CSV table of C-alpha atoms and ligand atoms in Angstrom, one decimal:
chain,number,residue,atom,x,y,z
A,1,LEU,CA,-9.8,13.8,0.6
A,2,PHE,CA,-11.4,10.4,3.3
A,3,VAL,CA,-14.1,11.9,5.3
A,4,GLU,CA,-15.7,9.9,7.8
A,5,GLN,CA,-19.4,10.5,7.3
A,6,GLU,CA,-21.9,8.7,4.7
A,7,LEU,CA,-21.4,11.3,1.4
A,8,SER,CA,-25.3,12.3,0.0
A,9,SER,CA,-25.5,15.5,-1.9
A,10,ALA,CA,-28.4,16.3,1.0
A,11,ALA,CA,-25.7,17.0,3.4
A,12,GLN,CA,-23.1,19.1,4.3
A,13,VAL,CA,-19.9,18.3,5.1
A,14,THR,CA,-17.5,20.1,7.6
A,15,ILE,CA,-14.1,19.6,8.0
A,16,GLU,CA,-12.0,19.9,10.6
A,17,GLY,CA,-8.2,19.5,11.8
A,18,ASN,CA,-5.7,19.2,9.7
A,19,GLN,CA,-7.3,18.0,7.0
A,20,ALA,CA,-9.7,21.7,7.7
A,21,HIS,CA,-5.3,23.2,7.8
A,22,TYR,CA,-4.2,21.3,4.7
A,23,LEU,CA,-7.3,22.6,2.4
A,24,THR,CA,-7.7,26.6,3.9
A,25,ARG,CA,-3.3,26.6,4.6
A,26,VAL,CA,-2.1,24.7,1.5
A,27,MET,CA,-4.7,24.4,-1.0
A,28,ARG,CA,-6.4,27.9,0.0
A,29,VAL,CA,-9.6,26.3,-1.3
A,30,ALA,CA,-12.9,29.8,-1.6
A,31,PRO,CA,-16.6,29.3,-1.7
A,32,GLY,CA,-17.1,27.6,-5.0
A,33,ASP,CA,-14.0,25.7,-5.1
A,34,ALA,CA,-14.1,22.3,-5.8
A,35,VAL,CA,-12.7,19.0,-3.7
A,36,ILE,CA,-13.1,15.5,-4.1
A,37,LEU,CA,-14.4,13.9,-1.3
A,38,CYS,CA,-14.5,9.7,0.2
A,39,ASP,CA,-15.7,7.7,2.5
A,40,ASP,CA,-15.3,4.1,1.8
A,41,ILE,CA,-18.9,3.3,1.5
A,42,THR,CA,-21.1,5.2,-1.6
A,43,GLY,CA,-17.5,6.0,-3.4
A,44,GLU,CA,-15.9,9.1,-4.3
A,45,TRP,CA,-17.8,12.5,-5.0
A,46,ALA,CA,-17.8,15.9,-6.5
A,47,ALA,CA,-18.3,18.4,-3.6
A,48,GLU,CA,-18.2,22.4,-3.7
A,49,VAL,CA,-16.3,24.4,-1.4
A,50,VAL,CA,-19.1,26.7,1.0
A,51,GLU,CA,-16.8,28.0,3.5
A,52,ALA,CA,-14.1,28.0,4.5
A,53,GLY,CA,-12.8,29.7,7.5
A,54,LYS,CA,-9.6,29.1,9.6
A,55,ARG,CA,-10.2,26.1,11.7
A,56,HIS,CA,-13.0,24.5,9.7
A,57,VAL,CA,-14.6,24.0,5.8
A,58,LEU,CA,-17.9,24.0,5.1
A,59,LEU,CA,-17.9,21.3,2.0
A,60,GLN,CA,-22.0,20.0,0.0
A,61,PRO,CA,-21.3,16.8,-1.7
A,62,ARG,CA,-23.1,17.4,-6.0
A,63,ASP,CA,-21.5,14.8,-7.9
A,64,HIS,CA,-21.5,11.1,-7.4
A,65,GLN,CA,-18.1,10.5,-9.5
A,66,ARG,CA,-17.5,7.0,-9.2
A,67,PRO,CA,-19.7,4.4,-6.6
A,68,ARG,CA,-16.7,2.4,-4.3
A,69,GLU,CA,-14.6,0.4,-5.8
A,70,ALA,CA,-14.6,-3.5,-5.8
A,71,VAL,CA,-11.7,-4.0,-3.7
A,72,PRO,CA,-9.9,-7.8,-4.3
A,73,ASP,CA,-10.4,-10.0,-0.9
A,74,PHE,CA,-6.7,-10.1,-1.0
A,75,TRP,CA,-4.9,-9.8,3.0
A,76,LEU,CA,-1.6,-9.2,3.7
A,77,CYS,CA,-0.5,-10.1,6.9
A,78,PRO,CA,3.3,-8.6,7.5
A,79,ALA,CA,5.7,-9.1,10.5
A,80,LEU,CA,6.5,-5.5,12.5
A,81,LEU,CA,9.8,-4.2,10.5
A,82,LYS,CA,11.3,-0.9,11.4
A,83,LYS,CA,9.0,2.1,11.4
A,84,ASP,CA,9.3,3.1,7.6
A,85,ARG,CA,10.5,0.3,6.3
A,86,PHE,CA,7.3,-0.9,7.2
A,87,ASP,CA,5.0,2.5,6.3
A,88,LEU,CA,6.6,1.5,2.6
A,89,VAL,CA,4.7,-1.5,3.1
A,90,LEU,CA,1.8,-0.1,4.2
A,91,GLU,CA,1.7,2.2,1.1
A,92,LYS,CA,2.7,0.5,-1.4
A,93,ALA,CA,0.7,-2.8,-0.2
A,94,THR,CA,-2.4,0.3,-0.2
A,95,GLU,CA,-1.6,1.7,-3.7
A,96,LEU,CA,-1.5,-2.0,-4.7
A,97,GLY,CA,-4.9,-3.2,-3.9
A,98,VAL,CA,-5.0,-5.0,-0.5
A,99,ASP,CA,-8.5,-5.0,1.7
A,100,ARG,CA,-6.5,-5.3,5.0
A,101,ILE,CA,-3.4,-5.7,6.9
A,102,LEU,CA,-2.9,-7.2,9.7
A,103,PRO,CA,0.8,-6.9,11.2
A,104,VAL,CA,2.1,-9.6,13.6
A,105,ILE,CA,4.6,-9.5,15.5
A,106,THR,CA,7.4,-12.4,16.0
A,107,ARG,CA,10.0,-13.7,17.7
A,108,ARG,CA,12.5,-12.1,15.9
A,109,CYS,CA,10.8,-8.8,15.2
A,110,VAL,CA,12.8,-5.7,15.8
A,111,ALA,CA,10.3,-3.5,16.6
A,112,ASP,CA,8.2,-5.0,19.0
A,113,LYS,CA,4.5,-2.0,18.0
A,114,LEU,CA,3.0,0.2,15.5
A,115,ASN,CA,1.4,3.2,16.3
A,116,ALA,CA,-1.7,2.8,14.9
A,117,GLU,CA,-3.2,6.7,14.7
A,118,ARG,CA,0.5,7.0,12.1
A,119,ALA,CA,-0.8,3.8,9.9
A,120,ALA,CA,-3.8,4.5,9.3
A,121,THR,CA,-2.4,7.9,8.5
A,122,VAL,CA,0.4,6.1,6.2
A,123,VAL,CA,-3.1,4.0,4.5
A,124,THR,CA,-5.0,7.5,3.9
A,125,GLU,CA,-3.0,9.5,2.8
A,126,ALA,CA,-1.0,6.4,0.0
A,127,ALA,CA,-5.1,6.2,-0.5
A,128,GLU,CA,-6.4,10.0,-1.9
A,129,GLN,CA,-2.7,9.8,-3.9
A,130,CYS,CA,-3.4,7.3,-5.2
A,131,ALA,CA,-7.1,8.0,-6.0
A,132,ARG,CA,-8.7,4.5,-3.9
A,133,THR,CA,-11.6,5.0,-3.3
A,134,ALA,CA,-11.6,1.5,-0.7
A,135,LEU,CA,-9.7,2.4,2.1
A,136,PRO,CA,-7.3,-0.5,3.0
A,137,GLU,CA,-8.1,-1.6,7.5
A,138,VAL,CA,-5.3,-1.8,9.7
A,139,ALA,CA,-5.8,-4.5,12.0
A,140,ALA,CA,-4.0,-3.9,15.6
A,141,VAL,CA,-1.5,-5.8,15.9
A,142,SER,CA,-1.3,-9.8,16.5
A,143,ARG,CA,0.9,-12.7,17.8
A,144,LEU,CA,2.0,-15.3,15.2
A,145,ASP,CA,0.4,-18.0,16.8
A,146,THR,CA,-3.2,-16.2,17.7
A,147,LEU,CA,-3.1,-15.1,14.2
A,148,LEU,CA,-2.8,-18.6,13.0
A,149,ASP,CA,-4.6,-19.8,15.8
A,150,GLU,CA,-7.8,-17.9,14.3
A,151,TRP,CA,-7.3,-18.2,10.6
A,152,PRO,CA,-10.9,-18.3,9.1
A,153,GLN,CA,-10.9,-21.9,6.9
A,154,GLU,CA,-11.5,-21.2,3.9
A,155,ARG,CA,-8.7,-18.0,3.4
A,156,HIS,CA,-6.0,-19.4,2.7
A,157,LEU,CA,-2.6,-18.0,3.4
A,158,PHE,CA,-0.1,-17.5,1.7
A,159,PHE,CA,3.4,-17.9,3.2
A,160,ALA,CA,6.3,-16.0,1.8
A,161,ASP,CA,9.0,-18.4,2.6
A,162,GLU,CA,12.9,-17.6,1.6
A,163,GLU,CA,13.5,-21.6,2.2
A,164,GLY,CA,11.6,-22.9,-0.3
A,165,GLY,CA,8.0,-23.1,-1.7
A,166,GLU,CA,6.3,-23.2,-5.3
A,167,PRO,CA,6.7,-20.4,-7.7
A,168,ALA,CA,3.8,-17.5,-6.5
A,169,ALA,CA,2.7,-17.0,-10.0
A,170,ASP,CA,2.0,-20.9,-9.8
A,171,ALA,CA,0.0,-20.7,-6.4
A,172,PHE,CA,-1.7,-17.7,-7.5
A,173,CYS,CA,-3.2,-18.4,-10.4
A,174,TYR,CA,-4.3,-20.8,-9.3
A,175,ALA,CA,-6.2,-21.2,-6.3
A,176,GLU,CA,-9.4,-19.9,-5.6
A,177,GLY,CA,-11.4,-17.5,-3.3
A,178,PRO,CA,-10.1,-15.5,-0.7
A,179,ALA,CA,-6.4,-15.0,0.5
A,180,ALA,CA,-3.8,-13.7,2.8
A,181,LEU,CA,0.2,-12.8,2.8
A,182,LEU,CA,2.3,-13.6,6.0
A,183,VAL,CA,6.0,-12.5,5.2
A,184,GLY,CA,8.8,-12.7,8.6
A,185,PRO,CA,10.6,-9.4,10.2
A,186,GLU,CA,13.7,-8.4,9.3
A,187,GLY,CA,15.5,-11.7,11.3
A,188,GLY,CA,12.5,-13.8,9.3
A,189,PHE,CA,10.6,-16.8,11.1
A,190,ASP,CA,12.3,-19.5,14.1
A,191,ASP,CA,12.0,-22.7,13.7
A,192,ALA,CA,9.2,-23.1,14.9
A,193,GLU,CA,7.3,-21.1,13.7
A,194,ARG,CA,8.3,-22.1,9.9
A,195,ALA,CA,6.6,-25.3,11.9
A,196,ALA,CA,3.6,-23.8,13.1
A,197,ILE,CA,2.5,-22.4,9.7
A,198,ARG,CA,4.1,-25.2,7.4
A,199,ALA,CA,1.5,-27.5,9.7
A,200,HIS,CA,-1.6,-24.8,9.0
A,201,PRO,CA,-3.7,-27.0,7.8
A,202,ALA,CA,-4.8,-22.9,4.8
A,203,SER,CA,-1.0,-22.5,4.0
A,204,VAL,CA,0.1,-22.7,1.3
A,205,ALA,CA,4.6,-21.7,1.3
A,206,ILE,CA,5.2,-20.0,-1.5
A,207,SER,CA,8.6,-18.7,-2.9
A,208,LEU,CA,9.1,-14.9,-4.5
A,209,GLY,CA,12.4,-16.2,-6.5
A,210,PRO,CA,16.5,-17.3,-5.2
A,211,ARG,CA,17.7,-14.1,-3.6
A,212,ILE,CA,17.3,-14.2,0.6
A,213,LEU,CA,14.5,-10.6,-0.2
A,214,ARG,CA,14.4,-7.5,2.3
A,215,GLY,CA,11.0,-8.4,4.6
A,216,GLU,CA,9.4,-5.0,2.7
A,217,THR,CA,10.5,-5.8,0.1
A,218,ALA,CA,9.2,-9.7,-0.3
A,219,ALA,CA,5.5,-7.5,0.8
A,220,ILE,CA,5.1,-6.1,-2.3
A,221,ALA,CA,6.7,-7.7,-4.8
A,222,GLY,CA,4.9,-11.1,-3.3
A,223,MET,CA,0.8,-8.6,-3.7
A,224,ALA,CA,2.1,-7.3,-6.7
A,225,VAL,CA,2.4,-10.8,-8.0
A,226,TRP,CA,-0.8,-11.7,-6.3
A,227,MET,CA,-2.4,-8.8,-8.5
A,228,ALA,CA,-0.9,-9.3,-11.6
A,229,GLU,CA,-2.6,-13.5,-11.8
A,230,ALA,CA,-5.6,-13.5,-8.9
A,231,GLY,CA,-6.3,-9.6,-8.0
A,232,ASP,CA,-9.2,-8.5,-10.3
B,301,LIG,N1,16.1,-16.0,6.7
B,301,LIG,C1,16.4,-14.1,5.4
B,301,LIG,C2,18.0,-14.6,5.8
B,301,LIG,O1,19.1,-14.9,5.8
B,301,LIG,O2,18.2,-13.0,5.7
B,301,LIG,C3,15.7,-12.9,7.1
B,301,LIG,C4,14.5,-13.0,6.5
B,301,LIG,S1,14.0,-12.0,5.2
B,301,LIG,C5,14.7,-10.9,5.6
B,301,LIG,C6,12.0,-11.5,5.9
B,301,LIG,C7,10.6,-12.1,4.7
B,301,LIG,O3,11.0,-11.9,3.3
B,301,LIG,C8,11.5,-14.2,5.6
B,301,LIG,O4,11.0,-14.7,6.5
B,301,LIG,C9,10.4,-14.2,3.4
B,301,LIG,O5,9.6,-14.1,4.4
B,301,LIG,C10,10.2,-12.9,3.0
B,301,LIG,N2,10.8,-13.3,1.5
B,301,LIG,C11,12.6,-12.8,1.6
B,301,LIG,N3,13.5,-13.9,0.7
B,301,LIG,C12,12.2,-13.9,0.0
B,301,LIG,C13,12.2,-15.2,-1.0
B,301,LIG,N4,13.1,-15.4,-1.4
B,301,LIG,N5,10.8,-15.9,-1.3
B,301,LIG,C14,10.1,-15.8,-0.7
B,301,LIG,N6,10.4,-15.1,1.0
B,301,LIG,C15,10.9,-14.3,0.9
């Protein structure tokens, strides 16, 4: 379980709410049982159940098992998609090792907002399920023009462009340093958006092959290629 507080053997942890319900009702933990905790700061600890009440569980971290993982410096900037498809992007990006997810609103987005709490839950559950010891950040939704205006110049902005670009594997393996992948919505980027992205000094158009992929497919496939070529 990911917890807010920094873990140490010097301080007990009180779990409440849904996590307590999961531990007591689903996992049926009892005093003496072991639970794996992560804090996205020190990493992963084996903790012992001290108390298992109806609304709370008291845990004592015992053994520091794994440090926080070294996270590849990779951001994913997916245009908002319909809810369940965007959830898929959040889940798979987490499994693939993403550091930050920056959702983007573009003119042709069907979805126009993101439930931030739900997004955080999807990412946390995905991270717990694949035993990551770092928790990706889901940033607030930003408009494309704001994202481009505020883009950090040292970070490659790979732009998944179905109208053509450098083969993704080539572009990724030759690019040093921090990177990001920008992917469009169901209806794609419009001409003005595409021109603005291509005009940005940090942007590199990349192709994921000759076929038109769904946004979620392009985001997941593009991330997988980057992780294979440049992820550490
Ligand atoms: N223009 C597309 C069409 O004609 O259906 C609509 C956009 S596509 C469904 C969603 C997004 O996935 C695109 O904006 C692009 O970012 C990415 N994408 C799809 N196929 C791609 C490819 N072969 N190479 C690179 N990116 C691709």
